[in-house]
Short mmCIF file of N, CA and C in Angstrom, two decimals:
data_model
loop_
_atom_site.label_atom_id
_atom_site.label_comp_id
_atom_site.label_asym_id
_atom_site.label_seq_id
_atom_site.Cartn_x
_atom_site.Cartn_y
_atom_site.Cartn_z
N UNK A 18 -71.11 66.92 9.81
CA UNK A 18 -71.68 68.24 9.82
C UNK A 18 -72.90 68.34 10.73
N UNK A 19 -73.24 67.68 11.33
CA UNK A 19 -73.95 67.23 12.71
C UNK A 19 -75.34 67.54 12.11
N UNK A 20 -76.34 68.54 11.95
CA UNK A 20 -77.41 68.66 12.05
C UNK A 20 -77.73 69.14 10.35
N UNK A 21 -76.43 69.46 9.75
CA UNK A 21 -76.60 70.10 8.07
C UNK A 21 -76.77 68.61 7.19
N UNK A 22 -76.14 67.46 7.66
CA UNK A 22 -76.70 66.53 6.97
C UNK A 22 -77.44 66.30 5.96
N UNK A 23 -78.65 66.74 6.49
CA UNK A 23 -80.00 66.87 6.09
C UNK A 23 -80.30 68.03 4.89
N UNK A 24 -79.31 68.81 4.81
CA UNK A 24 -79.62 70.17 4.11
C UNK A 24 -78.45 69.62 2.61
N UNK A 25 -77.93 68.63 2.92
CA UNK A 25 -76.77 68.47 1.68
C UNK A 25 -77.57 67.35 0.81
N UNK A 26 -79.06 67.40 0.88
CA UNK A 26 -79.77 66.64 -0.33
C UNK A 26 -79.61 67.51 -1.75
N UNK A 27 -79.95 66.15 -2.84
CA UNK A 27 -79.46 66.81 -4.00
C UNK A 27 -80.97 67.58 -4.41
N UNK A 28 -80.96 68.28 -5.49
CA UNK A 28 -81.46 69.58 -5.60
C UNK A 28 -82.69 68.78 -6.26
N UNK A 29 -84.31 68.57 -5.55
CA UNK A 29 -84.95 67.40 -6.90
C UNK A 29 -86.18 68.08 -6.24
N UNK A 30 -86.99 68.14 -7.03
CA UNK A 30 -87.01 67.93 -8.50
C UNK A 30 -86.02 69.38 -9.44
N UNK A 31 -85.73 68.78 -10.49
CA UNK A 31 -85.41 70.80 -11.20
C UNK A 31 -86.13 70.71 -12.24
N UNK A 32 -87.44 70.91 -12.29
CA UNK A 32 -87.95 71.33 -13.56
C UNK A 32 -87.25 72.23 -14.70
N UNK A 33 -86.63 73.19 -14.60
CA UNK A 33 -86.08 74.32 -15.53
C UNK A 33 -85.26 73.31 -16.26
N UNK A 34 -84.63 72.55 -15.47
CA UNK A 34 -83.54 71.79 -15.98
C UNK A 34 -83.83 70.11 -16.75
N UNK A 35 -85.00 69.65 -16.18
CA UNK A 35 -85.56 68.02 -16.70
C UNK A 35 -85.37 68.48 -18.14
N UNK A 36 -84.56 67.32 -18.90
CA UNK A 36 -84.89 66.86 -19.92
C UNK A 36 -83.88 68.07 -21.06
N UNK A 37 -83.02 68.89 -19.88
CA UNK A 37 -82.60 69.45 -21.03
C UNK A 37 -80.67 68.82 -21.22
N UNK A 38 -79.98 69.07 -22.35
CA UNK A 38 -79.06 68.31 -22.46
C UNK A 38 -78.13 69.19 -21.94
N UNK A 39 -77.14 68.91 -20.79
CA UNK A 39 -76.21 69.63 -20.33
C UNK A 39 -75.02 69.60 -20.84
N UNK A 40 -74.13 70.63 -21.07
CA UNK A 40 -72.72 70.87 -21.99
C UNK A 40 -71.81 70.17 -20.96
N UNK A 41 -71.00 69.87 -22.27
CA UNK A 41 -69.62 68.98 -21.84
C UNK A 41 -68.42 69.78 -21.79
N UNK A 42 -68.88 71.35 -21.77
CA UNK A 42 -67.48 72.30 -21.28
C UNK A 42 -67.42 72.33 -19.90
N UNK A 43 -66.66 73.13 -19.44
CA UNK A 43 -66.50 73.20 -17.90
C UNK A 43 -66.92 74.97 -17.76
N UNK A 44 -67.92 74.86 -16.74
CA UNK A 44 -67.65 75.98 -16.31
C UNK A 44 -66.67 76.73 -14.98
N UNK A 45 -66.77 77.99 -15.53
CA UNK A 45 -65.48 78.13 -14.19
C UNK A 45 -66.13 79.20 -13.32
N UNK A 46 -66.01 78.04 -11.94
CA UNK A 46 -66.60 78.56 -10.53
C UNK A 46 -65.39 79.07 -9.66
N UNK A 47 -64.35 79.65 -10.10
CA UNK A 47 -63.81 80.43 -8.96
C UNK A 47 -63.25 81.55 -9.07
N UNK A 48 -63.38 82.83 -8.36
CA UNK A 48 -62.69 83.99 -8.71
C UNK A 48 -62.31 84.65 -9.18
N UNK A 49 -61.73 84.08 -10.00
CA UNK A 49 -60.64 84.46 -11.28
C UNK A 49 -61.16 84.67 -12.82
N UNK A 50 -60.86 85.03 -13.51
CA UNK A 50 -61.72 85.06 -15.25
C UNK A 50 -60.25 83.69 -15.44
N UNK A 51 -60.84 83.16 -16.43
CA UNK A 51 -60.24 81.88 -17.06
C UNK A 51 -59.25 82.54 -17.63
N UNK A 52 -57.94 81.81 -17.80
CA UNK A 52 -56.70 82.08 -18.43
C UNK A 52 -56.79 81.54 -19.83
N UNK A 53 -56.28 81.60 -21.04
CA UNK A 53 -56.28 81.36 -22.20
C UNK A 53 -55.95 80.15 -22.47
N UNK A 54 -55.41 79.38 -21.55
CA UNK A 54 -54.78 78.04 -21.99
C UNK A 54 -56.30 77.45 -21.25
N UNK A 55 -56.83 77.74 -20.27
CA UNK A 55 -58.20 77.24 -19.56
C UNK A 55 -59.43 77.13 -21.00
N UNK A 56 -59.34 78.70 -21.18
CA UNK A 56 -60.60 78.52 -22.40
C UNK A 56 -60.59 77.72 -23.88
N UNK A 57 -58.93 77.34 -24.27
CA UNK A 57 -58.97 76.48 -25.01
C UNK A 57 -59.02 74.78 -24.41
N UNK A 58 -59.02 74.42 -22.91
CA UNK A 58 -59.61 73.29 -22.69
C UNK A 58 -60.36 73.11 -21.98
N UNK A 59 -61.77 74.48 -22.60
CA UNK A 59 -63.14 74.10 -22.70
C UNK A 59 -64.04 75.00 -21.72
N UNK A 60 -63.09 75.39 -20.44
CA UNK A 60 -63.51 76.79 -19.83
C UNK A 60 -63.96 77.87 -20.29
N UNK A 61 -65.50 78.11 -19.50
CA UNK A 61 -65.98 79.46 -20.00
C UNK A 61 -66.53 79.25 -18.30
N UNK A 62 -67.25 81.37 -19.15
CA UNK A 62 -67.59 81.78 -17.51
C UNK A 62 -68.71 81.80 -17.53
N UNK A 63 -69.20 81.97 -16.33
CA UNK A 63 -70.60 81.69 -15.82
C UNK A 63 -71.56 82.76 -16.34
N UNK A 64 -72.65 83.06 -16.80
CA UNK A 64 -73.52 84.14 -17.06
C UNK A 64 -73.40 85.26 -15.82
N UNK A 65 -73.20 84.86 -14.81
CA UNK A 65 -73.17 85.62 -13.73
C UNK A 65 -71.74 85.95 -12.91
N UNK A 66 -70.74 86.16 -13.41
CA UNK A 66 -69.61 86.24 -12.66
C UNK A 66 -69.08 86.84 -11.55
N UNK A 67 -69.95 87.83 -11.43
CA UNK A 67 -69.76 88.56 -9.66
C UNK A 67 -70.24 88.13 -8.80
N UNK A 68 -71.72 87.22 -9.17
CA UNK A 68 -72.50 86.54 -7.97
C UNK A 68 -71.52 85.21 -7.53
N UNK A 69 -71.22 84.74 -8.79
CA UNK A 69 -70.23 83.51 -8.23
C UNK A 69 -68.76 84.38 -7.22
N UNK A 70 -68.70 85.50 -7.79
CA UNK A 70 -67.35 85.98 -6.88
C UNK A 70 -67.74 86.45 -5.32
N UNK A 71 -69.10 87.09 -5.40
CA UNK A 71 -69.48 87.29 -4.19
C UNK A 71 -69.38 85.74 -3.07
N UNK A 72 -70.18 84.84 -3.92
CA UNK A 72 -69.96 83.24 -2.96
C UNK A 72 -69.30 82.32 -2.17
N UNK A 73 -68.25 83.14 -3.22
CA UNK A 73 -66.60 82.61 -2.94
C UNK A 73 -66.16 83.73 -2.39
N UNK A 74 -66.74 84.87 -1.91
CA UNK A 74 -65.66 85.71 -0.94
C UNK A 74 -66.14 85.32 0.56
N UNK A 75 -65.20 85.53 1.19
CA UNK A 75 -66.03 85.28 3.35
C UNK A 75 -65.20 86.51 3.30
N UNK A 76 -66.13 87.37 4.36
CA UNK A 76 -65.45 88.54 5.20
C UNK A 76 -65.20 87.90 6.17
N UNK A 77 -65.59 86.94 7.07
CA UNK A 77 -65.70 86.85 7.99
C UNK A 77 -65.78 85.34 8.51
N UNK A 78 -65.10 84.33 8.98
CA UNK A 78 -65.13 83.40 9.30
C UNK A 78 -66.64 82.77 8.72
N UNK A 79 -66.79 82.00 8.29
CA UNK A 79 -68.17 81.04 7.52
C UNK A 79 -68.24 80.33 8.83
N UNK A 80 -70.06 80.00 8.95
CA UNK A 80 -70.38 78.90 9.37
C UNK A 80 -70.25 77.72 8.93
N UNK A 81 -70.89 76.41 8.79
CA UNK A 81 -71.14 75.13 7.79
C UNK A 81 -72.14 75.62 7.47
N UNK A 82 -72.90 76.29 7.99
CA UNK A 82 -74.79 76.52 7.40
C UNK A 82 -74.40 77.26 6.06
N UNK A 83 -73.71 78.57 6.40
CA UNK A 83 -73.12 79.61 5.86
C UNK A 83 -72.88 79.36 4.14
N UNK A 84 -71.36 78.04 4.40
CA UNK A 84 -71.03 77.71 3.71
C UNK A 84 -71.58 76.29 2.72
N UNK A 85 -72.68 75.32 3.28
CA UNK A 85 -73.38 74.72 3.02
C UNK A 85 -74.46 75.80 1.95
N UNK A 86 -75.22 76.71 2.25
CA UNK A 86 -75.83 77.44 1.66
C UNK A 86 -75.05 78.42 0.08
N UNK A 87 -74.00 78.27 0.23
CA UNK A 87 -73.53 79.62 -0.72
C UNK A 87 -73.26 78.19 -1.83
N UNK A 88 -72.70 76.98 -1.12
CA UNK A 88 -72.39 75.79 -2.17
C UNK A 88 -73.46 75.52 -2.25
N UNK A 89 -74.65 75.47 -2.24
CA UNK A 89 -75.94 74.65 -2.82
C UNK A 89 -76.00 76.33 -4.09
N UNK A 90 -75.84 77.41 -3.55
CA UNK A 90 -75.93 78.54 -4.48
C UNK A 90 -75.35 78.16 -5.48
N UNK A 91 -73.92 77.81 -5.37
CA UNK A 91 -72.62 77.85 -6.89
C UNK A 91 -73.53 76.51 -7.52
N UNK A 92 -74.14 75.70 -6.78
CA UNK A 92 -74.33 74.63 -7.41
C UNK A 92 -75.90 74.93 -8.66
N UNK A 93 -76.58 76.15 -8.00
CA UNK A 93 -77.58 76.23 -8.95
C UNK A 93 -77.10 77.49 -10.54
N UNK A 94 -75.82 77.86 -9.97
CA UNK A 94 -74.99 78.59 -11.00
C UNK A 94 -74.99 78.04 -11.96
N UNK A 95 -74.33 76.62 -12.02
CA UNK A 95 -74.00 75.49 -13.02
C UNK A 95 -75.31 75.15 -13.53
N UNK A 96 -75.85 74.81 -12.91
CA UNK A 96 -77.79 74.19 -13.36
C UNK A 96 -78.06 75.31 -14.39
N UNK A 97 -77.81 76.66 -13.92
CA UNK A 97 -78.79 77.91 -15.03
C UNK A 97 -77.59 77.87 -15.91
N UNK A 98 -76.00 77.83 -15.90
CA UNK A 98 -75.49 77.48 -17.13
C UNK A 98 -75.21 76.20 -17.58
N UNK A 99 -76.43 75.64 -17.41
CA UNK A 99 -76.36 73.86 -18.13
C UNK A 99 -74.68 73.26 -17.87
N UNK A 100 -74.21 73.56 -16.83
CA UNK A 100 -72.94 72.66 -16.97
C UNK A 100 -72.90 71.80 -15.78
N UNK A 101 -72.10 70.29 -16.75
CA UNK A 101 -72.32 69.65 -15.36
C UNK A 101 -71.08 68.71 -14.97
N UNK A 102 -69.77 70.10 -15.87
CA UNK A 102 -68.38 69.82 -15.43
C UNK A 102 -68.24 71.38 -14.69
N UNK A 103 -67.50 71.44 -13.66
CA UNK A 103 -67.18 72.61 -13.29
C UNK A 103 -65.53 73.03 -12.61
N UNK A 104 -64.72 74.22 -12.61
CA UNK A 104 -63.63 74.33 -12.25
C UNK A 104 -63.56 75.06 -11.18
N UNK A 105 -63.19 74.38 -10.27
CA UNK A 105 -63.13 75.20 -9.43
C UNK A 105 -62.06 75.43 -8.10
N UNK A 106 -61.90 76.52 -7.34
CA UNK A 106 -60.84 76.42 -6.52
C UNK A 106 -60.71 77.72 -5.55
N UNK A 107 -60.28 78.09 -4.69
CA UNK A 107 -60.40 78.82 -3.91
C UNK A 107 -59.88 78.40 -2.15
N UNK A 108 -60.75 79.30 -1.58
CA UNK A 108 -60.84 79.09 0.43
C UNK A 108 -60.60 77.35 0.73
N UNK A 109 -59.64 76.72 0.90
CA UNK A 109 -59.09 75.41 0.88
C UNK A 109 -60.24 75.32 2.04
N UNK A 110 -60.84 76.16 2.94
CA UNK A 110 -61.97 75.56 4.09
C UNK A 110 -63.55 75.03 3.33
N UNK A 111 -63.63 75.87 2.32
CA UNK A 111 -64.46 75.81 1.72
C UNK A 111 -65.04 74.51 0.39
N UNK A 112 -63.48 74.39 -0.27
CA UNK A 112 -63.33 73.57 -1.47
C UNK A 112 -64.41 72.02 -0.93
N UNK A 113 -63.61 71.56 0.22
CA UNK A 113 -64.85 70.16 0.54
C UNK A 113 -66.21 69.55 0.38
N UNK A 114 -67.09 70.82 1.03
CA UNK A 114 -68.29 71.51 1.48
C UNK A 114 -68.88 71.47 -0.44
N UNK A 115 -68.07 72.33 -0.89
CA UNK A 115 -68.83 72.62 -2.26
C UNK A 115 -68.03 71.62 -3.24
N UNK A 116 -67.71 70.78 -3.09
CA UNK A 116 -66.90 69.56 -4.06
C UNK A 116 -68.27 68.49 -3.32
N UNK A 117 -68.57 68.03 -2.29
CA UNK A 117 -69.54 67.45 -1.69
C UNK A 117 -71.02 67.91 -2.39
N UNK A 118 -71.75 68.95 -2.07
CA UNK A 118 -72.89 69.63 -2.95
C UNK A 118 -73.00 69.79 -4.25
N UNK A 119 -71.83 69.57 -4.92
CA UNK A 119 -71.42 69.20 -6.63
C UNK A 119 -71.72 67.98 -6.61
N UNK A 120 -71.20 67.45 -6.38
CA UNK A 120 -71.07 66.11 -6.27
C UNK A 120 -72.46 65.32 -6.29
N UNK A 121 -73.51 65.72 -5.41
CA UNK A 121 -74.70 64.98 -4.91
C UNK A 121 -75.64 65.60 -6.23
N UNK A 122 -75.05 66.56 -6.74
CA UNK A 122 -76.22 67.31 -7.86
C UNK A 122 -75.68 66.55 -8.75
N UNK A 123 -74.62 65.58 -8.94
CA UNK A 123 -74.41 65.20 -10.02
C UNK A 123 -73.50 66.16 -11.26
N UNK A 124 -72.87 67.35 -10.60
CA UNK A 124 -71.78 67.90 -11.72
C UNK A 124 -70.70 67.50 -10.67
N UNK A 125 -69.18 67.14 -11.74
CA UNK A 125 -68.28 67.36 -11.50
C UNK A 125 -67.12 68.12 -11.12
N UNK A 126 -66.64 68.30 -10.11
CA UNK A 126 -65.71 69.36 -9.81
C UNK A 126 -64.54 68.80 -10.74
N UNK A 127 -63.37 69.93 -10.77
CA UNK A 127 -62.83 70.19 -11.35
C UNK A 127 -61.31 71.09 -10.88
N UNK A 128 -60.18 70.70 -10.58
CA UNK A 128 -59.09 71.64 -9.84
C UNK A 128 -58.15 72.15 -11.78
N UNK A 129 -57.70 72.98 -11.52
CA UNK A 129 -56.82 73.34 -12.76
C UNK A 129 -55.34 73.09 -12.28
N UNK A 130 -54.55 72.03 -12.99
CA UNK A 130 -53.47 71.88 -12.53
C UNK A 130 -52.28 72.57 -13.37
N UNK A 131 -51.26 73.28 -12.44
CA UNK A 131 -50.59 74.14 -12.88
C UNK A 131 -49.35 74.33 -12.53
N UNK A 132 -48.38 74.24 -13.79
CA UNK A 132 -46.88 73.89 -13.51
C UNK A 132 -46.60 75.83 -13.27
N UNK A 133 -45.21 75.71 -12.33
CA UNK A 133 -44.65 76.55 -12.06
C UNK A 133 -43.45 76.94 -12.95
N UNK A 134 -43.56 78.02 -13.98
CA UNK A 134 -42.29 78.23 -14.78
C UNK A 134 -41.60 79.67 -14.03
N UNK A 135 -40.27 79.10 -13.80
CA UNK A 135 -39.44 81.03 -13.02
C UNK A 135 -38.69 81.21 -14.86
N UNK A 136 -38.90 82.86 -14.45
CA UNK A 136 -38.35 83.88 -16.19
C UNK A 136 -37.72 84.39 -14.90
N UNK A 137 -36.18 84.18 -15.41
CA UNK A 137 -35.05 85.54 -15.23
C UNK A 137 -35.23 87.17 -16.33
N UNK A 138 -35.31 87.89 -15.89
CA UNK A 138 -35.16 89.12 -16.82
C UNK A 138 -34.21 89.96 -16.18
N UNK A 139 -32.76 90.40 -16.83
CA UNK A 139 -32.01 90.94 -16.75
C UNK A 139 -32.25 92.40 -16.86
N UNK A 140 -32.31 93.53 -16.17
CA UNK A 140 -32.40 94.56 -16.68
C UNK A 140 -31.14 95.19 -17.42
N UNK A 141 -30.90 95.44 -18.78
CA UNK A 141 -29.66 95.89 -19.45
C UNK A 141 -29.23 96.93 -19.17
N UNK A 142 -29.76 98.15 -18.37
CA UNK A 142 -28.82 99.22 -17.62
C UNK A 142 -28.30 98.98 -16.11
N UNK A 143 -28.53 98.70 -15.13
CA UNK A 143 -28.92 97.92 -13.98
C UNK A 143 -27.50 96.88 -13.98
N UNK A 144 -28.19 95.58 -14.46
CA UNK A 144 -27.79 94.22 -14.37
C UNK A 144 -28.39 93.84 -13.49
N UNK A 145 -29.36 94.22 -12.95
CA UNK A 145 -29.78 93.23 -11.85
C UNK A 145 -30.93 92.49 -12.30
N UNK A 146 -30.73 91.27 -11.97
CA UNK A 146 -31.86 90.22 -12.44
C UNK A 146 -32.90 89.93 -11.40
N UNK A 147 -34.13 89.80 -12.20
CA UNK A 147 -35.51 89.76 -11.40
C UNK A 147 -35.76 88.15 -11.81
N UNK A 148 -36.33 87.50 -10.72
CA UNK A 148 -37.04 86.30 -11.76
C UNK A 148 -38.27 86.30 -10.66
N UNK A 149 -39.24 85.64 -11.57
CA UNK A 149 -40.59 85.32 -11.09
C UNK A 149 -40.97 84.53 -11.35
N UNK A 150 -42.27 83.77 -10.46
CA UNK A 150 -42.75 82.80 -10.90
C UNK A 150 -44.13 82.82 -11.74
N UNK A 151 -44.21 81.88 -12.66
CA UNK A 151 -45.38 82.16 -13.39
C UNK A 151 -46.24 81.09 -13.77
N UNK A 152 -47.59 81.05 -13.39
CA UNK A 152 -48.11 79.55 -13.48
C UNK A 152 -48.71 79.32 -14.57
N UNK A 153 -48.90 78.47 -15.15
CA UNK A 153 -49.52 77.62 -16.35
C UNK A 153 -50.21 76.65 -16.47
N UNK A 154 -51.34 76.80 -16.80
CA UNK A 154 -52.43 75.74 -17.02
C UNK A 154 -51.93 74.59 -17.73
N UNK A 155 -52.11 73.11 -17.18
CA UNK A 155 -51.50 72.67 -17.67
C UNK A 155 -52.23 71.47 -17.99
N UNK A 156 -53.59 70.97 -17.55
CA UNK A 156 -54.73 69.78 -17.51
C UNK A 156 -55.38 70.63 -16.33
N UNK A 157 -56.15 69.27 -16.20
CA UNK A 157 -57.13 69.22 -14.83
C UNK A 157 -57.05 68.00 -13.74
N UNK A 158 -57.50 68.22 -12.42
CA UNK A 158 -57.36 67.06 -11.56
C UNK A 158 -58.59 66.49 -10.75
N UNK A 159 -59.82 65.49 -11.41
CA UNK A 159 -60.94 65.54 -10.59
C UNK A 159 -60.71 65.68 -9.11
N UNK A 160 -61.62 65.88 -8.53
CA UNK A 160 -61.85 66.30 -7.32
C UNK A 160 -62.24 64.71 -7.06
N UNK A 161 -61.28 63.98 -6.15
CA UNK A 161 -61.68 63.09 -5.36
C UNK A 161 -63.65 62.82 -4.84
N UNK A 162 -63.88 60.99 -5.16
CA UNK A 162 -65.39 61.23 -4.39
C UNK A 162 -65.77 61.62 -3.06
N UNK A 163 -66.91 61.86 -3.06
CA UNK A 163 -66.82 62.67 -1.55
C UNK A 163 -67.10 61.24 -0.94
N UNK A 164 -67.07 60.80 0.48
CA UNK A 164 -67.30 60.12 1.11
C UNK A 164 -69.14 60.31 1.82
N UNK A 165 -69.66 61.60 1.11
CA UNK A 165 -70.86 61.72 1.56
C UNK A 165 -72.00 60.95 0.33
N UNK A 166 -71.35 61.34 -0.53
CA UNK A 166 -72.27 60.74 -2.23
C UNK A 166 -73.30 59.17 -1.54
N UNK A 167 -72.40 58.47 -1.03
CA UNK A 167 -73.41 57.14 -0.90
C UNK A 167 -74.26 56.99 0.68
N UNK A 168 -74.33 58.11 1.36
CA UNK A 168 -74.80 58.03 2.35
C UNK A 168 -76.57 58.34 2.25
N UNK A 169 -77.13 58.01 3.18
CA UNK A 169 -78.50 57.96 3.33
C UNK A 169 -78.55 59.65 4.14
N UNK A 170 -79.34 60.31 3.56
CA UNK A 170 -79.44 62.21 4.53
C UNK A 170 -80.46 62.13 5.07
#
């Protein structure tokens, strides 16, 4: 990241945060409100859910600064809701960048893994059959270590 290096230090000191005990739920950092099978394994949402949606939206092609900056943001999301598991997923350009800045703060990312079920539904006047696909929470998949975690910034 040539010159951002330097900007992907972890977040120190956090006073607000020293000494307090962080939850072992996950919070959920992307887009979406949590699905029901999510909130029974342990997903909840952030106190702030539009600011995290604003973070995760780009109008417009992201820089690294850009996107270096909005992930040090999601990352102080988690800090003000004491979590220091998080779910998250979105802009596949983006996921790295903020799995990296998680990472160095010391919370865990988090992907939701999700089987694909297709429903045929027949319409009984018709006959013509619709099927769709429909996804399902099904676990979770850590987010690989970053290759930045043991480097000197």
């Amino acid at each position: 990241y040539g010159g951002l290096t330097s900007y992907l230090i972890k977040f120190y000191p956090q006073p607000p945060y020293k000494g307090t005990t962080m939850t072992t739920k996950i919070l959920n950092l992307t887009q979406h409100v949590a699905t029901p099978a999510q909130i029974a394994d342990g997903v909840f949402e952030p106190n702030d859910k539009e600011r995290v949606q604003r973070l995760l939206t780009f109008e417009s092609i992201p820089s690294k600064w850009e996107m270096v900056c909005r992930a040090k943001q999601l990352v102080l999301v988690a800090l003000n809701n004491k979590a220091s598991t998080v779910m998250i997923g979105g802009a596949p350009y983006f996921m790295s960048i903020l799995e990296t800045v998680l990472q160095i703060n010391d919370i865990t990312p988090l992907y939701s893994f999700n089987t694909r079920d297709s429903i045929e539904v027949t319409d009984p006047i018709t006959g013509i059959t619709t099927k769709t696909a429909q996804f399902v929470h099904s676990g979770f998949v850590a987010a690989p270590p970053s290759m930045f975690i043991n480097m000197h910034f």
